[in-house]
Amino acid sequence: MNFKAKISAKLAVLANDYYGRPAQNTAERLNIYKVFFWAMLRYMLIDIPNARIRLRNCTIGKMVTVKGNLLVNAKGRIFIGNNCRIWSHIGRTQISAGPRALIDIGDNTFINTGAVISSRKCIRIGSNCHIANDVVIMDDDFHDVASHTTNSGAQTIFIGNNVWLATRCIVLKGVSIGDGAVVAAGAVVTKDVPPYTLVGGVPAKPIRNIKPVEQTF
């Protein structure tokens, strides 16, 4: 998708948000242009500089934006790819990498408000992923079920490209989620998810396959 097409798509989304349909007259179009202009101004003057401040102890790519008061614990290594957007303005988003841990987030991934990404070993998230409100991704249980003073050990989490983790789902340690998969709201993922599969429930189980579509970013 070229730059002009991206702008047109964004204007169409705004029109639908405000009117539930395309803008139909000059006044409506001017209002959408005004909203878009102020959003882009905030993006350039506030959200990009905010990312540089909030993620100053991380390695970040180009045009990374942070909206709100993101909480970051970077005792380990945190890598965030180009064009990633992290929202933390309604619920506070948390990204924590403990000592010797790694969090690696691919290009163009969106993390919504209130999400928690906590690593004590390794969490890898692919490109073009959508992580919704209040999602929790943790590669460590922090203590054993039987003994609260015994650590049960961390296990790496792999999340592929074009994955959607819906609101308040939980991804637990040792799990791999394939490209194009969708995890339904409130699901708890304890086992691997095949590519292009919708899973849901507690624990998460396959619901149906998803037909791959061409991604345009």
PDB file of C-alpha atoms in Angstrom:
ATOM      1  CA  MET A   1       0.000   0.000   0.000  1.00  0.00           C
ATOM      2  CA  ASN A   2       1.544   3.309  -1.089  1.00  0.00           C
ATOM      3  CA  PHE A   3       1.515   6.524   0.945  1.00  0.00           C
ATOM      4  CA  LYS A   4      -1.500   8.032  -0.846  1.00  0.00           C
ATOM      5  CA  ALA A   5      -3.516   4.859  -0.346  1.00  0.00           C
ATOM      6  CA  LYS A   6      -2.625   4.800   3.359  1.00  0.00           C
ATOM      7  CA  ILE A   7      -3.844   8.386   3.788  1.00  0.00           C
ATOM      8  CA  SER A   8      -7.082   7.607   1.955  1.00  0.00           C
ATOM      9  CA  ALA A   9      -7.637   4.521   4.116  1.00  0.00           C
ATOM     10  CA  LYS A  10      -7.065   6.514   7.313  1.00  0.00           C
ATOM     11  CA  LEU A  11      -9.490   9.246   6.200  1.00  0.00           C
ATOM     12  CA  ALA A  12     -12.086   6.585   5.408  1.00  0.00           C
ATOM     13  CA  VAL A  13     -11.701   5.105   8.903  1.00  0.00           C
ATOM     14  CA  LEU A  14     -12.119   8.523  10.505  1.00  0.00           C
ATOM     15  CA  ALA A  15     -15.230   9.236   8.437  1.00  0.00           C
ATOM     16  CA  ASN A  16     -16.732   5.949   9.530  1.00  0.00           C
ATOM     17  CA  ASP A  17     -15.879   6.712  13.175  1.00  0.00           C
ATOM     18  CA  TYR A  18     -17.548  10.131  13.049  1.00  0.00           C
ATOM     19  CA  TYR A  19     -20.448   9.553  10.658  1.00  0.00           C
ATOM     20  CA  GLY A  20     -20.798   5.798  10.175  1.00  0.00           C
ATOM     21  CA  ARG A  21     -20.318   6.338   6.419  1.00  0.00           C
ATOM     22  CA  PRO A  22     -18.092   8.229   3.967  1.00  0.00           C
ATOM     23  CA  ALA A  23     -18.081  12.022   4.329  1.00  0.00           C
ATOM     24  CA  GLN A  24     -20.819  13.345   2.032  1.00  0.00           C
ATOM     25  CA  ASN A  25     -20.354  17.107   1.896  1.00  0.00           C
ATOM     26  CA  THR A  26     -17.697  19.781   2.186  1.00  0.00           C
ATOM     27  CA  ALA A  27     -18.308  20.448   5.889  1.00  0.00           C
ATOM     28  CA  GLU A  28     -17.921  16.770   6.767  1.00  0.00           C
ATOM     29  CA  ARG A  29     -14.791  16.387   4.654  1.00  0.00           C
ATOM     30  CA  LEU A  30     -13.221  19.486   6.203  1.00  0.00           C
ATOM     31  CA  ASN A  31     -13.943  18.142   9.676  1.00  0.00           C
ATOM     32  CA  ILE A  32     -12.270  14.819   8.846  1.00  0.00           C
ATOM     33  CA  TYR A  33      -9.237  16.635   7.391  1.00  0.00           C
ATOM     34  CA  LYS A  34      -9.009  18.731  10.585  1.00  0.00           C
ATOM     35  CA  VAL A  35      -9.142  15.657  12.824  1.00  0.00           C
ATOM     36  CA  PHE A  36      -6.519  13.953  10.682  1.00  0.00           C
ATOM     37  CA  PHE A  37      -4.255  17.029  10.731  1.00  0.00           C
ATOM     38  CA  TRP A  38      -4.309  17.300  14.535  1.00  0.00           C
ATOM     39  CA  ALA A  39      -3.723  13.554  14.882  1.00  0.00           C
ATOM     40  CA  MET A  40      -0.652  13.761  12.624  1.00  0.00           C
ATOM     41  CA  LEU A  41       0.604  16.816  14.505  1.00  0.00           C
ATOM     42  CA  ARG A  42       0.333  14.958  17.802  1.00  0.00           C
ATOM     43  CA  TYR A  43       2.018  11.929  16.213  1.00  0.00           C
ATOM     44  CA  MET A  44       5.048  13.980  15.124  1.00  0.00           C
ATOM     45  CA  LEU A  45       5.367  16.404  18.049  1.00  0.00           C
ATOM     46  CA  ILE A  46       4.294  14.261  21.010  1.00  0.00           C
ATOM     47  CA  ASP A  47       4.105  10.511  20.357  1.00  0.00           C
ATOM     48  CA  ILE A  48       7.476  10.074  18.600  1.00  0.00           C
ATOM     49  CA  PRO A  49       9.434  12.135  21.171  1.00  0.00           C
ATOM     50  CA  ASN A  50       7.556  10.348  23.960  1.00  0.00           C
ATOM     51  CA  ALA A  51       8.762   7.005  22.570  1.00  0.00           C
ATOM     52  CA  ARG A  52      12.359   8.236  22.654  1.00  0.00           C
ATOM     53  CA  ILE A  53      11.946   9.147  26.322  1.00  0.00           C
ATOM     54  CA  ARG A  54       9.951   6.123  27.527  1.00  0.00           C
ATOM     55  CA  LEU A  55      12.058   3.636  25.555  1.00  0.00           C
ATOM     56  CA  ARG A  56      15.432   5.304  26.132  1.00  0.00           C
ATOM     57  CA  ASN A  57      16.902   2.113  27.620  1.00  0.00           C
ATOM     58  CA  CYS A  58      15.680   0.010  24.682  1.00  0.00           C
ATOM     59  CA  THR A  59      16.828  -0.414  21.085  1.00  0.00           C
ATOM     60  CA  ILE A  60      14.086   0.990  18.843  1.00  0.00           C
ATOM     61  CA  GLY A  61      13.572   1.398  15.108  1.00  0.00           C
ATOM     62  CA  LYS A  62      12.284   4.301  13.050  1.00  0.00           C
ATOM     63  CA  MET A  63       8.954   6.074  13.640  1.00  0.00           C
ATOM     64  CA  VAL A  64       8.137   4.232  16.865  1.00  0.00           C
ATOM     65  CA  THR A  65       5.383   6.000  18.819  1.00  0.00           C
ATOM     66  CA  VAL A  66       4.189   5.813  22.421  1.00  0.00           C
ATOM     67  CA  LYS A  67       0.912   7.351  23.565  1.00  0.00           C
ATOM     68  CA  GLY A  68       0.738   7.887  27.320  1.00  0.00           C
ATOM     69  CA  ASN A  69       2.776   6.825  30.344  1.00  0.00           C
ATOM     70  CA  LEU A  70       4.363   3.509  29.338  1.00  0.00           C
ATOM     71  CA  LEU A  71       6.065   1.533  32.132  1.00  0.00           C
ATOM     72  CA  VAL A  72       9.351  -0.070  31.028  1.00  0.00           C
ATOM     73  CA  ASN A  73      11.721  -2.293  33.016  1.00  0.00           C
ATOM     74  CA  ALA A  74      14.785  -2.875  30.846  1.00  0.00           C
ATOM     75  CA  LYS A  75      17.148  -4.845  33.039  1.00  0.00           C
ATOM     76  CA  GLY A  76      17.459  -7.195  30.081  1.00  0.00           C
ATOM     77  CA  ARG A  77      17.352  -6.374  26.356  1.00  0.00           C
ATOM     78  CA  ILE A  78      14.315  -4.914  24.586  1.00  0.00           C
ATOM     79  CA  PHE A  79      14.211  -4.460  20.801  1.00  0.00           C
ATOM     80  CA  ILE A  80      11.276  -2.703  19.121  1.00  0.00           C
ATOM     81  CA  GLY A  81      11.019  -2.583  15.328  1.00  0.00           C
ATOM     82  CA  ASN A  82      10.156   0.171  12.875  1.00  0.00           C
ATOM     83  CA  ASN A  83       6.711   1.827  12.946  1.00  0.00           C
ATOM     84  CA  CYS A  84       5.578   0.115  16.145  1.00  0.00           C
ATOM     85  CA  ARG A  85       2.789   1.849  18.081  1.00  0.00           C
ATOM     86  CA  ILE A  86       2.368   1.416  21.825  1.00  0.00           C
ATOM     87  CA  TRP A  87      -0.664   2.898  23.599  1.00  0.00           C
ATOM     88  CA  SER A  88      -0.675   3.458  27.345  1.00  0.00           C
ATOM     89  CA  HIS A  89      -3.058   6.375  27.794  1.00  0.00           C
ATOM     90  CA  ILE A  90      -6.174   4.630  29.197  1.00  0.00           C
ATOM     91  CA  GLY A  91      -4.750   1.575  30.965  1.00  0.00           C
ATOM     92  CA  ARG A  92      -1.019   1.538  31.681  1.00  0.00           C
ATOM     93  CA  THR A  93       0.967  -0.770  29.397  1.00  0.00           C
ATOM     94  CA  GLN A  94       3.951  -2.597  30.916  1.00  0.00           C
ATOM     95  CA  ILE A  95       7.008  -4.060  29.169  1.00  0.00           C
ATOM     96  CA  SER A  96       9.476  -5.810  31.453  1.00  0.00           C
ATOM     97  CA  ALA A  97      12.654  -7.738  30.603  1.00  0.00           C
ATOM     98  CA  GLY A  98      14.450  -9.140  33.645  1.00  0.00           C
ATOM     99  CA  PRO A  99      18.210  -9.644  33.886  1.00  0.00           C
ATOM    100  CA  ARG A 100      19.545 -11.596  30.845  1.00  0.00           C
ATOM    101  CA  ALA A 101      16.028 -11.698  29.343  1.00  0.00           C
ATOM    102  CA  LEU A 102      15.107 -10.644  25.789  1.00  0.00           C
ATOM    103  CA  ILE A 103      11.979  -9.060  24.324  1.00  0.00           C
ATOM    104  CA  ASP A 104      12.048  -8.665  20.535  1.00  0.00           C
ATOM    105  CA  ILE A 105       9.069  -6.991  18.806  1.00  0.00           C
ATOM    106  CA  GLY A 106       8.894  -6.886  14.998  1.00  0.00           C
ATOM    107  CA  ASP A 107       8.066  -4.022  12.640  1.00  0.00           C
ATOM    108  CA  ASN A 108       4.612  -2.407  12.491  1.00  0.00           C
ATOM    109  CA  THR A 109       3.256  -4.166  15.560  1.00  0.00           C
ATOM    110  CA  PHE A 110       0.570  -2.421  17.624  1.00  0.00           C
ATOM    111  CA  ILE A 111       0.291  -2.829  21.415  1.00  0.00           C
ATOM    112  CA  ASN A 112      -2.904  -1.460  22.949  1.00  0.00           C
ATOM    113  CA  THR A 113      -3.547  -0.042  26.408  1.00  0.00           C
ATOM    114  CA  GLY A 114      -3.080  -2.105  29.551  1.00  0.00           C
ATOM    115  CA  ALA A 115      -1.082  -4.888  27.909  1.00  0.00           C
ATOM    116  CA  VAL A 116       1.615  -6.637  29.971  1.00  0.00           C
ATOM    117  CA  ILE A 117       4.671  -8.224  28.349  1.00  0.00           C
ATOM    118  CA  SER A 118       6.910  -9.784  30.978  1.00  0.00           C
ATOM    119  CA  SER A 119      10.023 -11.810  30.166  1.00  0.00           C
ATOM    120  CA  ARG A 120      12.538 -13.618  32.320  1.00  0.00           C
ATOM    121  CA  LYS A 121      13.988 -15.540  29.360  1.00  0.00           C
ATOM    122  CA  CYS A 122      12.806 -14.682  25.832  1.00  0.00           C
ATOM    123  CA  ILE A 123       9.662 -13.355  24.155  1.00  0.00           C
ATOM    124  CA  ARG A 124       9.745 -12.862  20.382  1.00  0.00           C
ATOM    125  CA  ILE A 125       6.806 -11.138  18.689  1.00  0.00           C
ATOM    126  CA  GLY A 126       6.659 -10.924  14.889  1.00  0.00           C
ATOM    127  CA  SER A 127       5.790  -8.107  12.521  1.00  0.00           C
ATOM    128  CA  ASN A 128       2.321  -6.654  11.839  1.00  0.00           C
ATOM    129  CA  CYS A 129       0.850  -8.082  15.045  1.00  0.00           C
ATOM    130  CA  HIS A 130      -2.070  -6.604  16.982  1.00  0.00           C
ATOM    131  CA  ILE A 131      -1.946  -6.991  20.755  1.00  0.00           C
ATOM    132  CA  ALA A 132      -5.235  -5.788  22.213  1.00  0.00           C
ATOM    133  CA  ASN A 133      -6.204  -4.179  25.522  1.00  0.00           C
ATOM    134  CA  ASP A 134      -5.154  -5.965  28.719  1.00  0.00           C
ATOM    135  CA  VAL A 135      -3.397  -8.866  26.991  1.00  0.00           C
ATOM    136  CA  VAL A 136      -0.831 -10.641  29.202  1.00  0.00           C
ATOM    137  CA  ILE A 137       2.253 -12.385  27.778  1.00  0.00           C
ATOM    138  CA  MET A 138       4.519 -14.019  30.397  1.00  0.00           C
ATOM    139  CA  ASP A 139       7.322 -16.527  29.849  1.00  0.00           C
ATOM    140  CA  ASP A 140       7.645 -17.410  33.548  1.00  0.00           C
ATOM    141  CA  ASP A 141       5.201 -18.538  36.247  1.00  0.00           C
ATOM    142  CA  PHE A 142       7.571 -17.051  38.852  1.00  0.00           C
ATOM    143  CA  HIS A 143       6.890 -19.858  41.317  1.00  0.00           C
ATOM    144  CA  ASP A 144       5.899 -23.519  41.369  1.00  0.00           C
ATOM    145  CA  VAL A 145       2.269 -24.520  41.891  1.00  0.00           C
ATOM    146  CA  ALA A 146       3.073 -26.687  44.901  1.00  0.00           C
ATOM    147  CA  SER A 147       5.796 -24.495  46.410  1.00  0.00           C
ATOM    148  CA  HIS A 148       5.451 -20.735  46.294  1.00  0.00           C
ATOM    149  CA  THR A 149       9.128 -20.348  47.163  1.00  0.00           C
ATOM    150  CA  THR A 150      10.389 -22.483  44.252  1.00  0.00           C
ATOM    151  CA  ASN A 151      10.808 -21.033  40.769  1.00  0.00           C
ATOM    152  CA  SER A 152       9.307 -23.265  38.077  1.00  0.00           C
ATOM    153  CA  GLY A 153      11.568 -21.913  35.315  1.00  0.00           C
ATOM    154  CA  ALA A 154      11.033 -19.681  32.294  1.00  0.00           C
ATOM    155  CA  GLN A 155      10.362 -20.941  28.758  1.00  0.00           C
ATOM    156  CA  THR A 156      10.599 -18.980  25.494  1.00  0.00           C
ATOM    157  CA  ILE A 157       7.463 -17.624  23.801  1.00  0.00           C
ATOM    158  CA  PHE A 158       7.388 -17.266  19.997  1.00  0.00           C
ATOM    159  CA  ILE A 159       4.608 -15.251  18.324  1.00  0.00           C
ATOM    160  CA  GLY A 160       4.634 -15.175  14.510  1.00  0.00           C
ATOM    161  CA  ASN A 161       3.772 -12.452  12.013  1.00  0.00           C
ATOM    162  CA  ASN A 162       0.258 -11.026  11.502  1.00  0.00           C
ATOM    163  CA  VAL A 163      -1.019 -12.469  14.775  1.00  0.00           C
ATOM    164  CA  TRP A 164      -3.995 -10.922  16.592  1.00  0.00           C
ATOM    165  CA  LEU A 165      -4.204 -11.391  20.350  1.00  0.00           C
ATOM    166  CA  ALA A 166      -7.682 -10.205  21.340  1.00  0.00           C
ATOM    167  CA  THR A 167      -8.709  -8.404  24.519  1.00  0.00           C
ATOM    168  CA  ARG A 168      -7.642  -9.917  27.858  1.00  0.00           C
ATOM    169  CA  CYS A 169      -6.223 -13.129  26.460  1.00  0.00           C
ATOM    170  CA  ILE A 170      -3.220 -14.645  28.242  1.00  0.00           C
ATOM    171  CA  VAL A 171      -0.201 -16.302  26.619  1.00  0.00           C
ATOM    172  CA  LEU A 172       1.776 -18.512  28.990  1.00  0.00           C
ATOM    173  CA  LYS A 173       5.355 -19.762  28.905  1.00  0.00           C
ATOM    174  CA  GLY A 174       6.737 -22.156  26.305  1.00  0.00           C
ATOM    175  CA  VAL A 175       4.053 -21.387  23.706  1.00  0.00           C
ATOM    176  CA  SER A 176       4.515 -20.825  19.963  1.00  0.00           C
ATOM    177  CA  ILE A 177       1.779 -19.048  17.993  1.00  0.00           C
ATOM    178  CA  GLY A 178       1.981 -19.424  14.209  1.00  0.00           C
ATOM    179  CA  ASP A 179       1.701 -16.732  11.543  1.00  0.00           C
ATOM    180  CA  GLY A 180      -1.778 -15.298  10.983  1.00  0.00           C
ATOM    181  CA  ALA A 181      -3.293 -16.929  14.071  1.00  0.00           C
ATOM    182  CA  VAL A 182      -6.005 -15.270  16.174  1.00  0.00           C
ATOM    183  CA  VAL A 183      -6.463 -15.773  19.907  1.00  0.00           C
ATOM    184  CA  ALA A 184     -10.022 -14.948  21.017  1.00  0.00           C
ATOM    185  CA  ALA A 185     -10.836 -12.555  23.857  1.00  0.00           C
ATOM    186  CA  GLY A 186     -10.296 -14.018  27.312  1.00  0.00           C
ATOM    187  CA  ALA A 187      -8.534 -17.160  26.069  1.00  0.00           C
ATOM    188  CA  VAL A 188      -5.625 -18.699  27.985  1.00  0.00           C
ATOM    189  CA  VAL A 189      -2.988 -20.126  25.642  1.00  0.00           C
ATOM    190  CA  THR A 190      -1.105 -23.031  27.230  1.00  0.00           C
ATOM    191  CA  LYS A 191      -0.178 -24.994  24.080  1.00  0.00           C
ATOM    192  CA  ASP A 192       1.150 -24.162  20.611  1.00  0.00           C
ATOM    193  CA  VAL A 193      -1.232 -22.553  18.116  1.00  0.00           C
ATOM    194  CA  PRO A 194      -0.882 -23.573  14.439  1.00  0.00           C
ATOM    195  CA  PRO A 195      -0.628 -20.863  11.757  1.00  0.00           C
ATOM    196  CA  TYR A 196      -3.907 -19.320  10.508  1.00  0.00           C
ATOM    197  CA  THR A 197      -5.971 -20.836  13.298  1.00  0.00           C
ATOM    198  CA  LEU A 198      -8.564 -19.201  15.545  1.00  0.00           C
ATOM    199  CA  VAL A 199      -8.355 -20.467  19.127  1.00  0.00           C
ATOM    200  CA  GLY A 200     -10.463 -19.631  22.171  1.00  0.00           C
ATOM    201  CA  GLY A 201     -11.452 -20.803  25.611  1.00  0.00           C
ATOM    202  CA  VAL A 202      -9.715 -21.779  28.846  1.00  0.00           C
ATOM    203  CA  PRO A 203      -7.461 -23.479  28.016  1.00  0.00           C
ATOM    204  CA  ALA A 204      -7.429 -22.277  24.396  1.00  0.00           C
ATOM    205  CA  LYS A 205      -8.493 -24.819  21.777  1.00  0.00           C
ATOM    206  CA  PRO A 206      -8.802 -24.589  17.966  1.00  0.00           C
ATOM    207  CA  ILE A 207     -12.147 -23.228  16.744  1.00  0.00           C
ATOM    208  CA  ARG A 208     -11.578 -23.026  12.997  1.00  0.00           C
ATOM    209  CA  ASN A 209      -8.991 -22.358  10.327  1.00  0.00           C
ATOM    210  CA  ILE A 210      -8.485 -18.874   8.905  1.00  0.00           C
ATOM    211  CA  LYS A 211      -8.011 -18.241   5.200  1.00  0.00           C
ATOM    212  CA  PRO A 212      -4.755 -16.326   4.634  1.00  0.00           C
ATOM    213  CA  VAL A 213      -5.165 -12.909   3.036  1.00  0.00           C
ATOM    214  CA  GLU A 214      -2.597 -10.667   1.427  1.00  0.00           C
ATOM    215  CA  GLN A 215      -1.327  -8.122   3.943  1.00  0.00           C
ATOM    216  CA  THR A 216      -0.948  -4.490   2.794  1.00  0.00           C
ATOM    217  CA  PHE A 217       1.086  -2.220   5.048  1.00  0.00           C
TER     218      PHE A 217
END
